[in-house]
Tab-separated table of C-alpha atoms in Angstrom:
chain	number	residue	atom	x	y	z
A	492	MET	CA	-14.155	-19.299	-11.090
A	493	ALA	CA	-15.376	-18.510	-7.596
A	494	ASP	CA	-15.718	-22.196	-6.531
A	495	LEU	CA	-11.654	-22.786	-7.801
A	496	LEU	CA	-10.462	-19.879	-5.623
A	497	ASP	CA	-12.188	-21.042	-2.859
A	498	ARG	CA	-10.214	-24.864	-3.223
A	499	LEU	CA	-6.991	-23.066	-3.810
A	500	ARG	CA	-7.416	-21.242	-0.712
A	501	THR	CA	-8.382	-24.119	1.589
A	502	ALA	CA	-5.310	-26.139	-0.003
A	503	LEU	CA	-3.002	-23.415	0.544
A	504	CYS	CA	-4.258	-22.896	4.240
A	505	SER	CA	-4.188	-27.067	4.992
A	506	MET	CA	-0.489	-26.805	3.598
A	507	LEU	CA	0.337	-23.771	6.275
A	508	LEU	CA	-0.961	-25.464	9.010
A	509	SER	CA	0.786	-28.821	8.759
A	510	VAL	CA	3.870	-27.779	7.357
A	511	CYS	CA	4.953	-24.426	8.739
A	512	GLY	CA	3.116	-24.210	11.777
A	513	VAL	CA	0.696	-21.232	10.665
A	514	VAL	CA	-1.383	-20.449	12.859
A	515	VAL	CA	-5.432	-20.321	10.851
A	516	VAL	CA	-7.618	-17.708	12.294
A	517	GLY	CA	-11.386	-18.013	10.699
A	518	GLY	CA	-12.663	-19.481	7.845
A	519	VAL	CA	-11.723	-19.248	3.733
A	520	GLY	CA	-13.175	-17.902	0.819
A	521	ARG	CA	-15.635	-15.584	1.730
A	522	ALA	CA	-16.775	-12.187	-1.344
A	523	GLN	CA	-13.596	-10.627	-2.277
A	524	GLU	CA	-15.216	-7.108	-1.126
A	525	ARG	CA	-14.355	-8.333	2.762
A	526	ALA	CA	-10.286	-8.587	1.876
A	527	SER	CA	-9.944	-4.951	2.564
A	528	GLN	CA	-11.630	-4.788	6.268
A	529	LEU	CA	-9.325	-4.975	8.970
A	530	VAL	CA	-9.445	-7.137	12.321
A	531	THR	CA	-8.584	-6.336	15.628
A	532	LEU	CA	-7.169	-9.091	17.426
A	533	ARG	CA	-7.600	-9.908	21.436
A	534	GLY	CA	-5.766	-12.348	23.868
A	535	THR	CA	-4.349	-13.008	27.404
A	536	VAL	CA	-0.543	-13.251	28.204
A	537	ILE	CA	0.372	-15.437	31.319
A	538	ASP	CA	3.642	-16.486	33.104
A	539	SER	CA	4.824	-19.756	33.914
A	540	SER	CA	3.000	-19.600	37.038
A	541	PHE	CA	-0.820	-18.957	35.381
A	542	ARG	CA	-0.348	-15.250	36.289
A	543	PRO	CA	-1.389	-12.237	34.312
A	544	ALA	CA	1.853	-10.804	32.503
A	545	SER	CA	0.992	-6.787	32.450
A	546	GLY	CA	4.044	-4.542	30.343
A	547	VAL	CA	4.439	-7.465	27.834
A	548	LEU	CA	4.862	-6.171	24.145
A	549	VAL	CA	2.866	-7.659	21.483
A	550	TYR	CA	3.341	-6.730	18.301
A	551	LEU	CA	3.383	-7.681	13.974
A	552	SER	CA	6.188	-8.216	13.119
A	553	SER	CA	5.739	-6.606	9.683
A	554	ALA	CA	2.382	-4.237	9.889
A	555	GLY	CA	4.416	-1.814	12.568
A	556	ILE	CA	1.138	-2.756	14.304
A	557	PHE	CA	1.892	-2.911	18.734
A	558	SER	CA	0.155	-3.077	21.905
A	559	LEU	CA	1.373	-3.788	25.657
A	560	SER	CA	-0.811	-6.064	28.015
A	561	ASP	CA	-2.328	-4.233	30.931
A	562	ASP	CA	-2.824	-5.523	34.304
A	563	LYS	CA	-5.414	-8.776	33.711
A	564	GLY	CA	-2.710	-9.478	31.058
A	565	GLU	CA	-5.116	-8.601	28.191
A	566	PHE	CA	-3.713	-7.061	24.924
A	567	ALA	CA	-5.650	-5.663	21.937
A	568	LEU	CA	-3.991	-5.127	18.192
A	569	ALA	CA	-6.435	-2.679	15.973
A	570	ASP	CA	-6.528	-2.442	12.559
A	571	VAL	CA	-4.815	-5.636	11.595
A	572	GLU	CA	-4.805	-6.404	7.659
A	573	ARG	CA	-5.731	-9.741	6.220
A	574	GLY	CA	-2.576	-12.320	5.199
A	575	VAL	CA	-0.062	-13.956	6.761
A	576	ASP	CA	2.309	-12.189	9.078
A	577	THR	CA	4.671	-12.755	12.716
A	578	LEU	CA	3.243	-12.343	16.021
A	579	GLN	CA	5.994	-11.663	18.333
A	580	PHE	CA	5.503	-11.541	22.111
A	581	ARG	CA	8.372	-9.921	24.524
A	582	GLY	CA	8.450	-8.809	28.084
A	583	MET	CA	11.339	-8.017	30.675
A	584	GLY	CA	12.285	-11.396	32.591
A	585	PHE	CA	10.643	-13.402	29.271
A	586	ALA	CA	11.722	-15.589	26.888
A	587	PRO	CA	10.895	-14.103	23.555
A	588	ARG	CA	8.108	-16.129	21.746
A	589	ALA	CA	6.747	-15.869	18.313
A	590	PHE	CA	3.586	-17.309	16.312
A	591	ARG	CA	2.962	-17.252	12.608
A	592	LEU	CA	-0.569	-15.574	11.930
A	593	PHE	CA	-2.952	-16.261	9.104
A	594	LEU	CA	-5.962	-13.859	8.646
A	595	PRO	CA	-7.846	-15.259	5.525
A	596	ASP	CA	-10.195	-12.885	3.912
A	597	SER	CA	-13.419	-14.428	5.731
A	598	ALA	CA	-12.140	-13.864	9.138
A	599	PRO	CA	-14.615	-11.590	11.476
A	600	GLY	CA	-13.833	-8.028	12.658
A	601	THR	CA	-12.545	-9.203	15.829
A	602	MET	CA	-10.825	-12.379	16.705
A	603	ASP	CA	-9.615	-13.885	20.394
A	604	LEU	CA	-6.641	-15.237	20.406
A	605	GLY	CA	-6.856	-16.997	23.355
A	606	THR	CA	-4.040	-17.129	25.846
A	607	VAL	CA	-0.740	-17.110	25.381
A	608	ARG	CA	2.121	-18.354	28.004
A	609	LEU	CA	5.680	-16.999	28.290
A	610	VAL	CA	8.756	-18.569	30.190
A	611	PRO	CA	11.109	-16.648	31.907
A	612	GLY	CA	14.084	-15.195	30.516
A	613	PRO	CA	16.877	-13.266	30.323
A	614	PRO	CA	16.654	-9.407	29.575
A	615	PRO	CA	17.981	-7.889	26.096
A	616	THR	CA	21.383	-6.180	25.938
A	617	LEU	CA	22.622	-4.104	23.069
A	618	ALA	CA	26.224	-3.715	21.643
A	619	LEU	CA	26.471	-0.404	19.945
A	620	THR	CA	28.710	0.853	17.390
A	621	THR	CA	28.378	4.756	17.008
A	622	THR	CA	30.697	7.059	14.440
A	623	VAL	CA	29.952	10.751	14.549
A	624	ARG	CA	31.586	13.288	11.867
A	625	ASP	CA	31.411	16.862	11.582
A	626	THR	CA	29.107	17.857	8.442
A	627	VAL	CA	30.697	20.776	7.562
A	628	HIS	CA	34.645	19.742	7.203
A	629	ASP	CA	33.872	15.906	7.707
A	630	GLN	CA	36.049	15.531	10.611
A	631	PRO	CA	35.785	13.163	13.343
A	632	VAL	CA	33.457	14.565	16.476
A	633	VAL	CA	35.862	14.018	19.281
A	634	GLY	CA	34.234	13.750	22.641
A	635	ALA	CA	30.465	13.380	21.973
A	636	GLN	CA	28.562	12.337	24.357
A	637	VAL	CA	26.220	9.127	23.503
A	638	MET	CA	22.878	8.371	25.560
A	639	VAL	CA	21.040	5.103	25.204
A	640	ASN	CA	17.436	5.477	26.845
A	641	ASP	CA	18.553	8.558	28.797
A	642	ARG	CA	21.591	6.483	30.202
A	643	VAL	CA	24.921	7.947	29.089
A	644	VAL	CA	27.034	4.795	27.564
A	645	GLY	CA	30.536	6.863	26.624
A	646	VAL	CA	31.627	9.295	24.560
A	647	THR	CA	33.323	8.924	21.505
A	648	ASP	CA	37.046	8.915	20.718
A	649	THR	CA	40.018	10.633	18.819
A	650	THR	CA	38.427	9.046	15.562
A	651	GLY	CA	34.550	10.101	16.476
A	652	ARG	CA	33.864	6.474	17.545
A	653	LEU	CA	32.344	5.001	20.723
A	654	LEU	CA	32.140	1.181	21.240
A	655	ALA	CA	29.084	0.271	24.241
A	656	THR	CA	28.526	-3.351	24.622
A	657	GLU	CA	25.979	-5.623	27.376
A	658	ILE	CA	24.241	-2.564	27.271
A	659	PRO	CA	20.507	-2.788	29.231
A	660	ILE	CA	18.207	-1.763	26.605
A	661	ASP	CA	14.179	-2.015	26.505
A	662	TRP	CA	12.098	-4.708	24.197
A	663	GLY	CA	10.981	-2.477	21.171
A	664	LEU	CA	11.472	1.080	20.512
A	665	ASN	CA	15.189	2.556	22.272
A	666	ALA	CA	16.419	5.952	21.766
A	667	VAL	CA	20.095	7.281	21.412
A	668	LEU	CA	20.912	10.721	21.323
A	669	VAL	CA	24.443	12.403	20.965
A	670	ARG	CA	25.438	15.968	22.332
A	671	ARG	CA	28.395	17.680	21.949
A	672	VAL	CA	28.879	21.522	23.244
A	673	GLY	CA	28.962	23.601	19.993
A	674	TYR	CA	26.278	20.935	17.724
A	675	ALA	CA	23.099	20.559	17.454
A	676	PRO	CA	22.038	17.304	19.085
A	677	LEU	CA	21.830	13.974	17.069
A	678	PHE	CA	18.895	11.659	17.821
A	679	ARG	CA	18.347	8.257	16.769
A	680	SER	CA	15.792	5.017	17.489
A	681	PHE	CA	15.764	1.662	16.613
A	682	TRP	CA	13.576	-1.014	17.372
A	683	VAL	CA	14.868	-4.318	19.459
A	684	GLY	CA	13.342	-7.419	19.132
A	685	GLU	CA	15.962	-10.208	19.919
A	686	LEU	CA	18.424	-10.792	22.635
A	687	ASN	CA	21.823	-9.328	22.508
A	688	ALA	CA	21.088	-7.338	19.537
A	689	GLN	CA	24.267	-5.437	17.599
A	690	ARG	CA	23.312	-1.717	16.236
A	691	SER	CA	25.895	0.760	14.447
A	692	PHE	CA	25.402	3.802	13.063
A	693	THR	CA	27.277	7.091	11.279
A	694	GLY	CA	25.714	10.351	12.168
A	695	PHE	CA	26.784	13.860	11.242
A	696	MET	CA	26.602	17.151	13.234
A	697	TRP	CA	25.798	20.562	12.735
A	698	GLN	CA	28.098	22.859	14.155
A	699	GLN	CA	26.282	25.563	15.546
A	700	ALA	CA	27.683	29.050	16.739
A	701	VAL	CA	27.209	29.797	20.214
A	702	ASP	CA	26.127	33.190	20.615
A	703	LEU	CA	24.122	34.788	23.181
A	704	PRO	CA	21.140	36.937	22.111
A	705	ALA	CA	20.484	40.373	22.549
A	706	VAL	CA	17.918	40.766	25.168
A	707	VAL	CA	14.899	44.210	25.626
A	708	VAL	CA	13.365	44.071	28.184
A	709	GLU	CA	10.241	46.884	28.645
A	710	ALA	CA	8.908	48.727	31.123
A	711	ASP	CA	5.438	46.778	30.467
A	712	GLY	CA	7.339	43.400	31.124
A	713	ILE	CA	7.529	42.148	27.156
A	714	LEU	CA	10.662	40.375	26.647
A	715	PHE	CA	11.689	40.420	23.243
A	716	THR	CA	14.420	38.084	21.798
A	717	TRP	CA	16.187	37.962	19.140
A	718	GLY	CA	18.550	35.761	17.387
A	719	ARG	CA	16.728	32.221	15.983
A	720	MET	CA	14.332	32.965	19.219
A	721	ARG	CA	12.919	36.015	16.761
A	722	ASP	CA	10.550	33.425	14.767
A	723	PHE	CA	9.065	32.260	17.972
A	724	TRP	CA	7.919	35.549	19.232
A	725	ARG	CA	6.702	36.383	15.668
A	726	ARG	CA	4.587	33.279	15.641
A	727	ARG	CA	3.306	33.770	19.427
A	728	GLU	CA	2.009	37.157	18.659
A	729	ARG	CA	0.072	35.685	15.494
A	730	GLY	CA	-1.697	33.983	17.958
A	731	LEU	CA	-1.754	30.397	16.168
A	732	GLY	CA	-1.013	27.298	18.111
A	733	ARG	CA	-0.714	27.249	21.797
A	734	PHE	CA	3.026	28.763	23.364
A	735	ILE	CA	4.915	27.537	26.672
A	736	THR	CA	8.104	30.070	27.442
A	737	ARG	CA	10.787	29.439	30.168
A	738	ALA	CA	9.018	31.060	32.782
A	739	ASP	CA	5.714	28.806	32.413
A	740	ILE	CA	8.298	25.584	32.371
A	741	GLU	CA	10.248	27.473	35.940
A	742	ARG	CA	6.687	27.506	37.759
A	743	ARG	CA	5.601	23.892	36.598
A	744	HIS	CA	8.806	22.691	37.852
A	745	PRO	CA	8.077	19.252	35.358
A	746	ALA	CA	10.092	16.350	35.896
A	747	TYR	CA	9.550	15.784	32.384
A	748	ILE	CA	9.043	17.888	29.157
A	749	SER	CA	6.254	15.818	28.427
A	750	ASP	CA	4.705	17.155	31.529
A	751	MET	CA	4.080	20.367	29.639
A	752	LEU	CA	2.155	19.220	26.941
A	753	ARG	CA	-0.435	17.519	29.518
A	754	MET	CA	-2.263	21.053	30.288
A	755	ILE	CA	-2.875	21.619	25.584
A	756	PRO	CA	-5.885	21.210	25.288
A	757	GLY	CA	-6.120	18.590	22.035
A	758	LEU	CA	-3.056	16.529	23.190
A	759	TRP	CA	-3.430	13.176	24.815
A	760	VAL	CA	-0.087	12.616	26.652
A	761	PHE	CA	0.394	8.782	27.912
A	762	ARG	CA	2.639	6.221	28.620
A	763	GLU	CA	3.038	2.978	26.838
A	764	GLY	CA	5.999	1.505	29.465
A	765	ALA	CA	9.441	3.143	29.421
A	766	THR	CA	8.185	5.143	26.448
A	767	THR	CA	6.091	8.900	26.324
A	768	GLN	CA	3.562	9.034	23.704
A	769	ILE	CA	1.562	11.900	22.485
A	770	ARG	CA	-1.473	11.878	19.901
A	771	SER	CA	-3.712	14.468	18.755
A	772	THR	CA	-7.384	13.935	20.512
A	773	ARG	CA	-8.983	15.535	16.899
A	774	SER	CA	-8.007	12.001	15.466
A	775	GLY	CA	-8.961	10.092	17.985
A	776	GLY	CA	-6.105	9.155	19.706
A	777	ARG	CA	-4.985	7.821	16.407
A	778	CYS	CA	-2.522	10.557	15.284
A	779	ALA	CA	1.083	11.629	16.181
A	780	PRO	CA	2.451	15.289	16.163
A	781	SER	CA	5.718	15.525	14.458
A	782	ILE	CA	8.489	16.988	16.933
A	783	TRP	CA	11.158	19.701	16.277
A	784	VAL	CA	13.884	20.463	18.232
A	785	ASP	CA	15.796	23.525	17.340
A	786	GLY	CA	14.699	23.660	13.760
A	787	LEU	CA	15.388	19.531	13.198
A	788	ARG	CA	13.028	17.367	12.810
A	789	LEU	CA	13.081	14.594	15.118
A	790	THR	CA	12.597	10.709	12.991
A	791	ASP	CA	12.299	7.418	13.739
A	792	VAL	CA	14.407	5.323	12.038
A	793	ARG	CA	13.168	1.738	10.950
A	794	ALA	CA	15.200	-1.115	11.905
A	795	GLY	CA	15.479	-4.080	12.789
A	796	GLU	CA	12.395	-5.711	11.942
A	797	GLY	CA	10.799	-3.147	10.448
A	798	ILE	CA	8.795	-1.805	13.203
A	799	SER	CA	8.453	1.415	13.787
A	800	ARG	CA	6.907	4.232	16.049
A	801	SER	CA	4.360	6.678	15.398
A	802	ASN	CA	6.474	9.588	17.186
A	803	THR	CA	9.584	9.906	19.088
A	804	ASN	CA	9.744	9.345	22.724
A	805	LEU	CA	10.553	13.322	23.709
A	806	ASP	CA	11.266	12.463	27.045
A	807	ALA	CA	13.938	10.685	26.431
A	808	PHE	CA	15.615	13.319	24.144
A	809	VAL	CA	14.767	16.724	26.166
A	810	HIS	CA	14.880	17.674	29.386
A	811	PRO	CA	12.924	20.660	31.335
A	812	GLN	CA	16.183	22.369	32.235
A	813	ASP	CA	16.944	22.807	28.551
A	814	VAL	CA	14.260	23.848	27.294
A	815	GLU	CA	13.817	27.480	26.408
A	816	ALA	CA	10.549	27.572	24.542
A	817	ILE	CA	8.173	25.280	22.768
A	818	GLU	CA	5.235	26.076	20.521
A	819	VAL	CA	2.109	23.281	19.915
A	820	TYR	CA	0.448	23.167	16.546
A	821	ARG	CA	-2.732	20.423	17.169
A	822	GLY	CA	-3.404	20.395	13.203
A	823	VAL	CA	-2.738	21.702	9.453
A	824	GLY	CA	-4.733	24.754	10.180
A	825	GLU	CA	-2.170	26.112	12.928
A	826	THR	CA	0.902	24.159	11.832
A	827	PRO	CA	3.247	27.429	9.997
A	828	VAL	CA	4.569	26.516	6.558
A	829	GLU	CA	8.272	25.594	7.516
A	830	PHE	CA	6.843	23.085	10.345
A	831	SER	CA	4.064	21.456	8.048
A	832	GLY	CA	4.036	18.983	5.238
A	833	PHE	CA	4.552	16.255	7.092
A	834	ASN	CA	1.401	14.699	8.660
A	835	ALA	CA	-1.911	16.203	9.104
A	836	CYS	CA	-1.468	15.963	13.060
A	837	GLY	CA	0.161	19.693	13.598
A	838	ALA	CA	3.882	19.583	15.070
A	839	ILE	CA	5.243	20.444	18.773
A	840	VAL	CA	8.456	22.721	17.924
A	841	ILE	CA	11.004	22.709	21.130
A	842	TRP	CA	14.130	25.317	21.171
A	843	THR	CA	16.422	24.734	23.636
């Protein structure tokens, strides 16, 4: 039976190679107990002049695994499962390129894919259709400001709709923020892997009462804020987690809100292209905390080719001048119950 399975796998690999143009990596047919092991893929991206191409997004279409090429054009994709997938290359100024990839059970733990050459191509653009409605009354939200990657692209009309075309965007993850005075902000994110992309979504915004909280300042300098900030101070008194106040932000004058998180032990804040990523060092940098803004959890939307990032690009959604306080919980043991249950990597809670 084992010999029959080996012959069937060999025949399948030959068919894919000759008919479908599949890139076959490694041999075929070792013991099945190795099938559950994961593979690391490495390679180098060059341009048409055979120079290293940095900042190229490399990802697998169905696995949600991605990497950016470094200054030497080198990239690495870790924890890749064996099987068939599509390897995609996307870089600003380059034409998209894709390969079918086959990793059999017998593929070694680390594979070198060699050199991939990209040719010049146009940057991606987006046609975005946005419809925004009031959650309670199901009425159009007029005059809502729509931003893509921190750039204003327009406001909704009397029907709550906005159509914006030829918006410059990035390869990979892009962020949409909808804001309107009196409403909680609306967040969306989407993946772009093709030229002249088109996206549309209908969002519902919660109306918020704009009330100034009562503030009492005592002689010892302790500030008590009531209303929706009451629980922030209650949790701060309890002592679990790290807490950043408006006074802390004003002392540091950060360019981005993620700059305030760089000083928190247990967090790793870094840039991937135009995106800010946040990881927990307790997980070896592989796990991202959930992010909350004004009591609402920011959730990545799986779109396009099924790719989602592990956490939202926070700097594209929240500006330092808009933030009143931040709570940071670095693991499940610190995280309050109202912000737990989504992952074991803690939470970042922001109040505007």
